[in-house]
Short mmCIF file of C-alpha atoms in Angstrom, two decimals:
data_model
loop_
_atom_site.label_atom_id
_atom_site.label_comp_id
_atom_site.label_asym_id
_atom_site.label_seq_id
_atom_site.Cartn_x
_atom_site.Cartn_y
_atom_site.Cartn_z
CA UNK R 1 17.75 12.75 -11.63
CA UNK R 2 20.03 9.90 -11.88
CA UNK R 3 19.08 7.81 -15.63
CA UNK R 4 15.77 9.03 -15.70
CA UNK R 5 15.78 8.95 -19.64
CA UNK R 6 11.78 7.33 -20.32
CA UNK R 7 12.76 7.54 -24.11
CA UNK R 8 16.09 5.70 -23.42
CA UNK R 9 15.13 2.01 -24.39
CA UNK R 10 11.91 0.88 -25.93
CA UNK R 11 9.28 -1.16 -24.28
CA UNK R 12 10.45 -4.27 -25.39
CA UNK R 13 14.26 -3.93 -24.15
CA UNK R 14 12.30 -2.96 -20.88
CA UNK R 15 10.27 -6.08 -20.83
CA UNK R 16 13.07 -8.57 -21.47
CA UNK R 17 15.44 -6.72 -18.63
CA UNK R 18 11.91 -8.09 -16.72
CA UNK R 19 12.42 -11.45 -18.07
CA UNK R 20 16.17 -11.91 -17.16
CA UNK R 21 15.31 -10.74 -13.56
CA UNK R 22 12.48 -12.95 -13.13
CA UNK R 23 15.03 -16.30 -14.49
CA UNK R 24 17.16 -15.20 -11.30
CA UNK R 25 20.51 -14.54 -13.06
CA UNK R 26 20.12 -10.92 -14.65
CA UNK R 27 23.12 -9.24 -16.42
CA UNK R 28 24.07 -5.63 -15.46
CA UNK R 29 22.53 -4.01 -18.38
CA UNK R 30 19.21 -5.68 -17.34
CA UNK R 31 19.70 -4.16 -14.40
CA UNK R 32 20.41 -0.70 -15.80
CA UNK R 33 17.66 -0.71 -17.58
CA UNK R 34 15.21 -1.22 -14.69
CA UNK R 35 16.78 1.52 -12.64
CA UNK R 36 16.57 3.15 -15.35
CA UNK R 37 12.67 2.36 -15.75
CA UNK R 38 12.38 3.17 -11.70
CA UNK R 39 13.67 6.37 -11.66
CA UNK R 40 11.89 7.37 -14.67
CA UNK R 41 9.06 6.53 -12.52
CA UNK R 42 10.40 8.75 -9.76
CA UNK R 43 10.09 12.09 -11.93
CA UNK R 44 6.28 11.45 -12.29
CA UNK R 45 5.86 10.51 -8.75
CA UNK R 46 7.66 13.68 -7.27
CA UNK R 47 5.23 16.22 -9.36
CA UNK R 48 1.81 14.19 -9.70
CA UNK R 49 2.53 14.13 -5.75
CA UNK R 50 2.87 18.14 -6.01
CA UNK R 51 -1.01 18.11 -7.23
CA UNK R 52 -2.17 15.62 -4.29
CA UNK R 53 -0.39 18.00 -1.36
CA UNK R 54 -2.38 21.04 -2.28
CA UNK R 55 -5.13 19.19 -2.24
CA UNK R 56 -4.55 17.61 1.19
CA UNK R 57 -3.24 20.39 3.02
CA UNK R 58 -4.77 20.95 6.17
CA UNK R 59 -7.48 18.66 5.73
CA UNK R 60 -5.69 16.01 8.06
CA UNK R 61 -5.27 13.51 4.95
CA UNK R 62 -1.88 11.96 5.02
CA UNK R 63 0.19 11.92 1.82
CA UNK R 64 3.48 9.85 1.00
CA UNK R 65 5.07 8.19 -1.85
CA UNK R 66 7.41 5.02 -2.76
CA UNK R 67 9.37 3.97 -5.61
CA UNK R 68 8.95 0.09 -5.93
CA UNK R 69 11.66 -2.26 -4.48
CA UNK R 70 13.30 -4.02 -7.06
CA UNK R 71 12.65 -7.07 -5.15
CA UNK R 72 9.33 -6.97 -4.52
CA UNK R 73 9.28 -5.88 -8.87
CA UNK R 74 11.26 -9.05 -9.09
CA UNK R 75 8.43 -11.21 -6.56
CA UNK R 76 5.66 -9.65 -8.45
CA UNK R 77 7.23 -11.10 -11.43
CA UNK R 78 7.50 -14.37 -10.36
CA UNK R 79 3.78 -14.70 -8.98
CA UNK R 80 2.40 -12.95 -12.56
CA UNK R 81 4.59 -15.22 -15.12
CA UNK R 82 2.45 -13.39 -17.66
CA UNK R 83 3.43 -10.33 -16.31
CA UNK R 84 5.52 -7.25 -18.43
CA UNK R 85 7.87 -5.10 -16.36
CA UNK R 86 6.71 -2.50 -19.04
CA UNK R 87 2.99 -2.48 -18.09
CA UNK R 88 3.82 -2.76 -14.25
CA UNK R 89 1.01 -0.05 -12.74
CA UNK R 90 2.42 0.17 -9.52
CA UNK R 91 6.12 0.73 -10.29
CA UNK R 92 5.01 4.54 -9.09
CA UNK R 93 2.83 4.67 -6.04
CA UNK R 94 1.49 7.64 -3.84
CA UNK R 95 -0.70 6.50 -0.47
CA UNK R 96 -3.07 8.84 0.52
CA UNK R 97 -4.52 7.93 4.26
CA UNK R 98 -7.76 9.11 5.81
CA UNK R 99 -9.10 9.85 8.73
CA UNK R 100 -12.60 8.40 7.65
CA UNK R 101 -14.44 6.52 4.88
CA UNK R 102 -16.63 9.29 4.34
CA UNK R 103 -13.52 11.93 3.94
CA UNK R 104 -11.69 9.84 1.33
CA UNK R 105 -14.98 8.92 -0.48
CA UNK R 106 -15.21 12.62 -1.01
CA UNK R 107 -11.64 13.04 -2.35
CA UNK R 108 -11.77 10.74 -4.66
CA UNK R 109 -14.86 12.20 -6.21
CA UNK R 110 -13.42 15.48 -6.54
CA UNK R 111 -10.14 13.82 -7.26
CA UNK R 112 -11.99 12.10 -10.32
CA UNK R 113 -12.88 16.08 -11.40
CA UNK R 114 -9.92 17.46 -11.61
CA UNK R 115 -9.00 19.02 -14.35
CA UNK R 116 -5.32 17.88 -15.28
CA UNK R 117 -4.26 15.66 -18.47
CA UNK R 118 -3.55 12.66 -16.51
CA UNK R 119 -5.69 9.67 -17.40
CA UNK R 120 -7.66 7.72 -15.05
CA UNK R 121 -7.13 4.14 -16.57
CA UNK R 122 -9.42 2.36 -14.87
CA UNK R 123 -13.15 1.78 -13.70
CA UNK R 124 -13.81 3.56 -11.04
CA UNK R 125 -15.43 0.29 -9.26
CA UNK R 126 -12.66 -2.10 -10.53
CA UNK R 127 -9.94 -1.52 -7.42
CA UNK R 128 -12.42 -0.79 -4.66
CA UNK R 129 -11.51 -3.20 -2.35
CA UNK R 130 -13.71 -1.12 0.58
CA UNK R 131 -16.87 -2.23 -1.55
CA UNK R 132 -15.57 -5.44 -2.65
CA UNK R 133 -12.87 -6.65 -0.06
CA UNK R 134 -10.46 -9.02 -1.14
CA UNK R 135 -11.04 -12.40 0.34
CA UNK R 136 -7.85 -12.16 2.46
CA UNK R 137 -9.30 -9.09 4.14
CA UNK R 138 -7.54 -6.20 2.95
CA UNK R 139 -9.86 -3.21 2.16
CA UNK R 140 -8.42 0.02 0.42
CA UNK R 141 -9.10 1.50 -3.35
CA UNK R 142 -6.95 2.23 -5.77
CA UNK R 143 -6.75 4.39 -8.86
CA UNK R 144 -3.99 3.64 -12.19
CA UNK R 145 -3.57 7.37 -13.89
CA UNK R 146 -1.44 7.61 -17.11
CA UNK R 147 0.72 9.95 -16.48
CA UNK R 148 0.14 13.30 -19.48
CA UNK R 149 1.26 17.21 -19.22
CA UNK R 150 2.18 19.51 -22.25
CA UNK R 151 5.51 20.62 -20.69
CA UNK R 152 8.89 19.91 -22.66
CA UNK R 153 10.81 19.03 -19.76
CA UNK R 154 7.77 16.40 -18.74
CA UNK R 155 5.92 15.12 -22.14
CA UNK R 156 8.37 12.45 -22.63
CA UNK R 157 7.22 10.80 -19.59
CA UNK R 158 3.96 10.68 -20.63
CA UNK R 159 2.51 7.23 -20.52
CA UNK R 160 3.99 6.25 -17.55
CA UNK R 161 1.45 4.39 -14.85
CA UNK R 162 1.23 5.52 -11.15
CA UNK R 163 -0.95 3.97 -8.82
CA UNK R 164 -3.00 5.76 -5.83
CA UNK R 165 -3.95 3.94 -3.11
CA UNK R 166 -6.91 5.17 -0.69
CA UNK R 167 -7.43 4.09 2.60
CA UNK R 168 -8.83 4.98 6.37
CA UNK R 169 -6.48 5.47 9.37
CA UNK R 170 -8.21 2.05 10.26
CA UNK R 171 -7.99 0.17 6.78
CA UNK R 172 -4.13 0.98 6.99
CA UNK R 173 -3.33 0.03 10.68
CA UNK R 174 -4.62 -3.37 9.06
CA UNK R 175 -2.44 -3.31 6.40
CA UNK R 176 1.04 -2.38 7.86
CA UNK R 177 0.31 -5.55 10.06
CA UNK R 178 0.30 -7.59 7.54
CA UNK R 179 3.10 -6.55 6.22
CA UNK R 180 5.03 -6.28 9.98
CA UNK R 181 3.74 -10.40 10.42
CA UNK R 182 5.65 -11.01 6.81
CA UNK R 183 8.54 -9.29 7.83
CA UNK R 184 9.04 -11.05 11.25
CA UNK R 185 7.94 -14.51 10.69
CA UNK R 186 8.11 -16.92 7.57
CA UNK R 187 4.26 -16.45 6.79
CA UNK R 188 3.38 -13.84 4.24
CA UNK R 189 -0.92 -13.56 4.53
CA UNK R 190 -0.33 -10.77 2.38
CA UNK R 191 0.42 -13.13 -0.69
CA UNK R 192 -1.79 -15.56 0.74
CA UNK R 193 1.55 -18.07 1.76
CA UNK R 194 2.73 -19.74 4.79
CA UNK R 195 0.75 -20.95 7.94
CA UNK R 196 -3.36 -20.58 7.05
CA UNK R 197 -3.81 -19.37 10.23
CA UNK R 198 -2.27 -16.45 10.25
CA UNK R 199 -4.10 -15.38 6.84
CA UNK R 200 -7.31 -16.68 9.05
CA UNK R 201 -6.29 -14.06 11.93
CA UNK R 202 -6.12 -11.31 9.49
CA UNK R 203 -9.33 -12.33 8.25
CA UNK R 204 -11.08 -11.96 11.48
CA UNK R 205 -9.26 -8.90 12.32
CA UNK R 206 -10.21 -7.37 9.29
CA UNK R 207 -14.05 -7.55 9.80
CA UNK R 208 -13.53 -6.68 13.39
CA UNK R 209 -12.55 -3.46 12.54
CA UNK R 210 -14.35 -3.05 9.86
CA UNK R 211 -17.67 -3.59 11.89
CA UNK R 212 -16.84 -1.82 15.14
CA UNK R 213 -15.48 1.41 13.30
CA UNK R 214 -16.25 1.56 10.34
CA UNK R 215 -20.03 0.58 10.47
CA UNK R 216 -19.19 -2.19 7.46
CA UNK R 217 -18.10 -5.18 6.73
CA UNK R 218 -15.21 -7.18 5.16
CA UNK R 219 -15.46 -10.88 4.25
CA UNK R 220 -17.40 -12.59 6.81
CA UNK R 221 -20.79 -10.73 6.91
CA UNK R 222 -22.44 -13.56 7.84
CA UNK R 223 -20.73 -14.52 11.39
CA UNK R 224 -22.51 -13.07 14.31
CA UNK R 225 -20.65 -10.80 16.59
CA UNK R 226 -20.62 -13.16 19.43
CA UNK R 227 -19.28 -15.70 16.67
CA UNK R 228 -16.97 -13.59 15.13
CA UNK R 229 -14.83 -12.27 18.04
CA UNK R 230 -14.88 -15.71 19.92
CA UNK R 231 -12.97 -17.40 16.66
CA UNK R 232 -11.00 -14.47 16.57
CA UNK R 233 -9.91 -15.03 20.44
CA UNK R 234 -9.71 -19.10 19.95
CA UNK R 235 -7.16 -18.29 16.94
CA UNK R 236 -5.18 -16.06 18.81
CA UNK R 237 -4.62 -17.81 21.77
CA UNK R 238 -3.77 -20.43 19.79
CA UNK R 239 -1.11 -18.48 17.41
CA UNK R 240 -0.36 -15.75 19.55
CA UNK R 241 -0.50 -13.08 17.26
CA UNK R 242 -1.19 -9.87 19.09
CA UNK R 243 1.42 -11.17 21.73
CA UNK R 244 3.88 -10.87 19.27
CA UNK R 245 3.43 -7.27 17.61
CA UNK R 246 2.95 -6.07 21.55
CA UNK R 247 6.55 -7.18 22.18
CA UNK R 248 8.18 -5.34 19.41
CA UNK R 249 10.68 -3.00 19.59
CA UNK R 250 9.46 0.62 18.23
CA UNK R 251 12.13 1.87 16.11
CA UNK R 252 12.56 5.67 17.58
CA UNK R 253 14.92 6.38 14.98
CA UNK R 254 14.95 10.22 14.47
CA UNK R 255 14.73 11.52 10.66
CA UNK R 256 14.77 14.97 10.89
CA UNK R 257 13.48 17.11 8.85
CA UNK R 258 14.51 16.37 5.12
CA UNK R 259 11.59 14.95 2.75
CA UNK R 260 13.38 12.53 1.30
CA UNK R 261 14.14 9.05 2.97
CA UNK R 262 15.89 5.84 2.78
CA UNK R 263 14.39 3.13 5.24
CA UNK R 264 16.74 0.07 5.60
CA UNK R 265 15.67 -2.53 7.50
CA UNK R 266 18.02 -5.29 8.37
CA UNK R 267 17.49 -8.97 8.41
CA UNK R 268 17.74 -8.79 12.69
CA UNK R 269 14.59 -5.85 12.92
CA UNK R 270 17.20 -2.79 13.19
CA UNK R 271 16.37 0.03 11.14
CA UNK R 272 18.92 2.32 9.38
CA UNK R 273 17.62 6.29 8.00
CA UNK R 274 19.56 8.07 4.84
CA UNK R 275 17.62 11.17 4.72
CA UNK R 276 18.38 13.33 1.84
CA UNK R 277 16.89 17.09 1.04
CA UNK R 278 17.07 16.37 -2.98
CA UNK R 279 15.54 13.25 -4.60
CA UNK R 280 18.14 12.97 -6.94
CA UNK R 281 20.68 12.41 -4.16
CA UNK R 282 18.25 9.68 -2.53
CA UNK R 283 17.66 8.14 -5.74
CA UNK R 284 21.55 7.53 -6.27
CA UNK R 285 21.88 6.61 -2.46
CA UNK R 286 18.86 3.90 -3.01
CA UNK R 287 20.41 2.08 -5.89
CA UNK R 288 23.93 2.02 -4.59
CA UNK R 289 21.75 0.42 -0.76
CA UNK R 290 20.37 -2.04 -3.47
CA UNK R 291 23.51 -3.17 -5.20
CA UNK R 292 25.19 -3.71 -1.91
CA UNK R 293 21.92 -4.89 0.45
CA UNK R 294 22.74 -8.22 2.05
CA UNK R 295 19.28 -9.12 2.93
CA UNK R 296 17.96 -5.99 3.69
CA UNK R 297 14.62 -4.57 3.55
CA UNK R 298 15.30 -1.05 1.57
CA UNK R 299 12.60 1.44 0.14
CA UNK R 300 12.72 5.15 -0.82
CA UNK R 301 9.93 6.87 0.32
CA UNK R 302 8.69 10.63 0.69
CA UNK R 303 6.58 12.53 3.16
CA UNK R 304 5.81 16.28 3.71
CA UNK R 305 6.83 15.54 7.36
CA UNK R 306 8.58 12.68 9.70
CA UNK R 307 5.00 12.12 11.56
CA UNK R 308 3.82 11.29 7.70
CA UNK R 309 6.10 8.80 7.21
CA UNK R 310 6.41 7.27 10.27
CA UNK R 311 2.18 6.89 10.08
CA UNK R 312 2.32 6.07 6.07
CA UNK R 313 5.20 3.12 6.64
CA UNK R 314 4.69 2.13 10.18
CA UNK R 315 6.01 -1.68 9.07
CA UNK R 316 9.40 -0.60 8.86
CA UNK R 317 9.51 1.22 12.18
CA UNK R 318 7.77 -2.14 13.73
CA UNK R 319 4.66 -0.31 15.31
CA UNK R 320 1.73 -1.96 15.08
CA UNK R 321 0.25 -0.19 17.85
CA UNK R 322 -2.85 1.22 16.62
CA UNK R 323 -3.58 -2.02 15.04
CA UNK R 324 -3.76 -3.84 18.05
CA UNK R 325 -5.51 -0.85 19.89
CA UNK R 326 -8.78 -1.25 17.10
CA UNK R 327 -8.62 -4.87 17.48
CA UNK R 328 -8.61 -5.07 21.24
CA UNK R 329 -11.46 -2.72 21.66
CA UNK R 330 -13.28 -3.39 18.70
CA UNK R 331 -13.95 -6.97 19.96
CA UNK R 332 -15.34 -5.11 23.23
CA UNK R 333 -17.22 -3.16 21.55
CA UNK R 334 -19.09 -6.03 19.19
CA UNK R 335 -19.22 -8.10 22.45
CA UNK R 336 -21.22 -5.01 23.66
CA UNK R 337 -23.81 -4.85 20.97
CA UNK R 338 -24.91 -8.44 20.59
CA UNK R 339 -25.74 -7.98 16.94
CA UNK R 340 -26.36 -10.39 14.70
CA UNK R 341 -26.62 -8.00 11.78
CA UNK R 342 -24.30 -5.23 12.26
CA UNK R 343 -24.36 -3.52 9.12
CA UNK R 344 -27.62 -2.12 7.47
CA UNK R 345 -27.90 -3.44 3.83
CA UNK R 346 -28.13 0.00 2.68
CA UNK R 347 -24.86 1.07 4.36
CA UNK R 348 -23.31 -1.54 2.59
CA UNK R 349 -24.42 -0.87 -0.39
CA UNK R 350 -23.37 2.61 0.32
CA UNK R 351 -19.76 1.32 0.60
CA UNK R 352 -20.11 -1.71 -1.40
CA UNK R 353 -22.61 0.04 -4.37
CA UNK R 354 -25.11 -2.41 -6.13
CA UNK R 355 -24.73 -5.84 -6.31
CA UNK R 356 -24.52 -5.40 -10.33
CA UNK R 357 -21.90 -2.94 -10.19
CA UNK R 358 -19.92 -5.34 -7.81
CA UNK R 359 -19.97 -7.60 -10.35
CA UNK R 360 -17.91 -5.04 -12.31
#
């Protein structure tokens, strides 16, 4: 692996590469050191992932990992001025995607069980954004491990954070919209900037589907059904929203069948592959992308199969597809059931738990 020395600077060298990124004019030893940082990152992500394929194979989960872009590293930054690059949680992250609540509820559990050294960091209510969605709509959970083994080749990256993020088939054909509608237009709903009512569509899209597959809610329990799809509808017509992801154009790019993959998205919606069968190689490739990217969208990114990453990162091969399939028949079916309460307060505890541990 290319750097990948964890014990190479100390926390607070790390932290102050952060701080000359985040002023906008970073020297070249800042940057160093963050790659360096990254691809430290990238050891623990390529065997914690090891652990999470066993358990997901052939159960129909869907498993794939990304290193974080430097520039989204350097936007988190910027929106968190309090922020330390050296206790950045999601610098690792591994996406596992379900095919049902119910099957990733029963994961995690077991997940929770398992009897490995790494260190769940965090309450195991504080991230769940399925019982608790954020107010923007998104629904998923995550989990922050610490990353511990009793190897020599891997203690010295113990410490290190990594980040697992749960979510349905449904939860994530939400999701990658988001991020398609920031990638194609000057809004970004998912940090809550640009034109309100696109974050508004997303909203209403998100309890849609949450109601009509899901059997829950997200953050407007209160509207009717008749209510809820009719703003939904007024919005769109006036915005235009699901026009636009219908008229993309799928990337069909073919990867083949190495695990390892660069995704390059240009600034004009063309996407360029660099597949690669050893991470080392990618990782080398991704930095050299990054130092030269002239507006680019780059991310390395790993999947047991090309169907897993096309379905894990469906944003950067512009296919919102399923997305627009839930929302279109969703709204039929709510029309349908004339409900006014479509979500039995103990299902939603069942998702959501007790009001005092949502106050968690």
């Amino acid at each position: 692996m290319p750097f990948a020395d964890p014990t190479a600077y100390t926390k607070g060298q790390i932290n102050r590469a952060g701080a000359e990124v985040r002023s906008g004019d970073p020297s070249q030893e800042a940057l160093d050191i963050i790659n360096n940082w990254r691809a430290s990152h990238a050891y623990i992500l390529n065997t914690f992932q090891a652990t999470l394929r066993n358990r997901t194979r052939g159960t129909g989960i869907t498993v794939a990992q990304r290193l974080k872009r430097m520039r989204t590293i350097v936007s988190k930054l910027d929106r968190q001025p309090k922020m330390e690059l050296a206790r950045m949680d999601d610098v690792a992250g591994c996406r596992l995607i379900f095919p049902n609540y119910k099957s990733l509820a029963r994961f995690r559990k077991e997940f929770h069980r398992a009897r490995f050294g790494h260190k769940l960091r965090n309450d195991v209510y504080k991230y769940d954004y399925i019982g608790r969605p954020k107010s923007d709509g998104y629904r998923g959970i995550h989990d922050i491990y610490e990353y511990n083994v009793s190897s020599l080749l891997g203690r010295d990256y113990n410490g290190l954070l990594l980040e697992l993020q749960y979510r349905t088939i449904y939860q994530h054909a939400w999701a990658t919209s988001v991020e398609i509608i920031g990638m194609i237009t000057e809004n970004q709903p998912k940090f809550h900037a640009g034109d309100e009512r696109h974050i508004e569509f997303f909203r209403l899209a998100s309890e849609i589907i949450a109601r009509a597959y899901e059997r829950t809610n997200s953050c407007y329990p209160d509207l009717t059904n008749t209510e809820l799809v009719r703003r939904f509808r007024r919005l769109d017509n006036d915005i235009h929203t699901l026009a636009v992801l219908k008229g993309l154009n799928r990337s069909t790019t073919k990867m083949g069948g190495r695990k390892n993959v660069i995704l390059s998205l240009s600034t004009e919606g063309n996407l360029d592959l660099f597949t690669y069968a050893k991470g080392a190689d990618a990782l080398r490739k991704y930095f050299q992308l990054e130092r030269l990217q002239n507006g680019a969208d780059i991310v390395l990114v790993k999947g047991d199969t090309a169907a897993d990453i096309r379905l894990a990162y469906k944003n950067y091969f512009s296919d919102p597809d399923d997305f627009v399939r839930y929302v279109e028949k969703g709204c039929k079916k709510l029309i349908s059931k004339q409900s006014r309460s479509p979500v039995p307060k103990a299902r939603r505890q069942e998702h959501g738990l007790s009001k005092a541990r949502a106050r968690v």
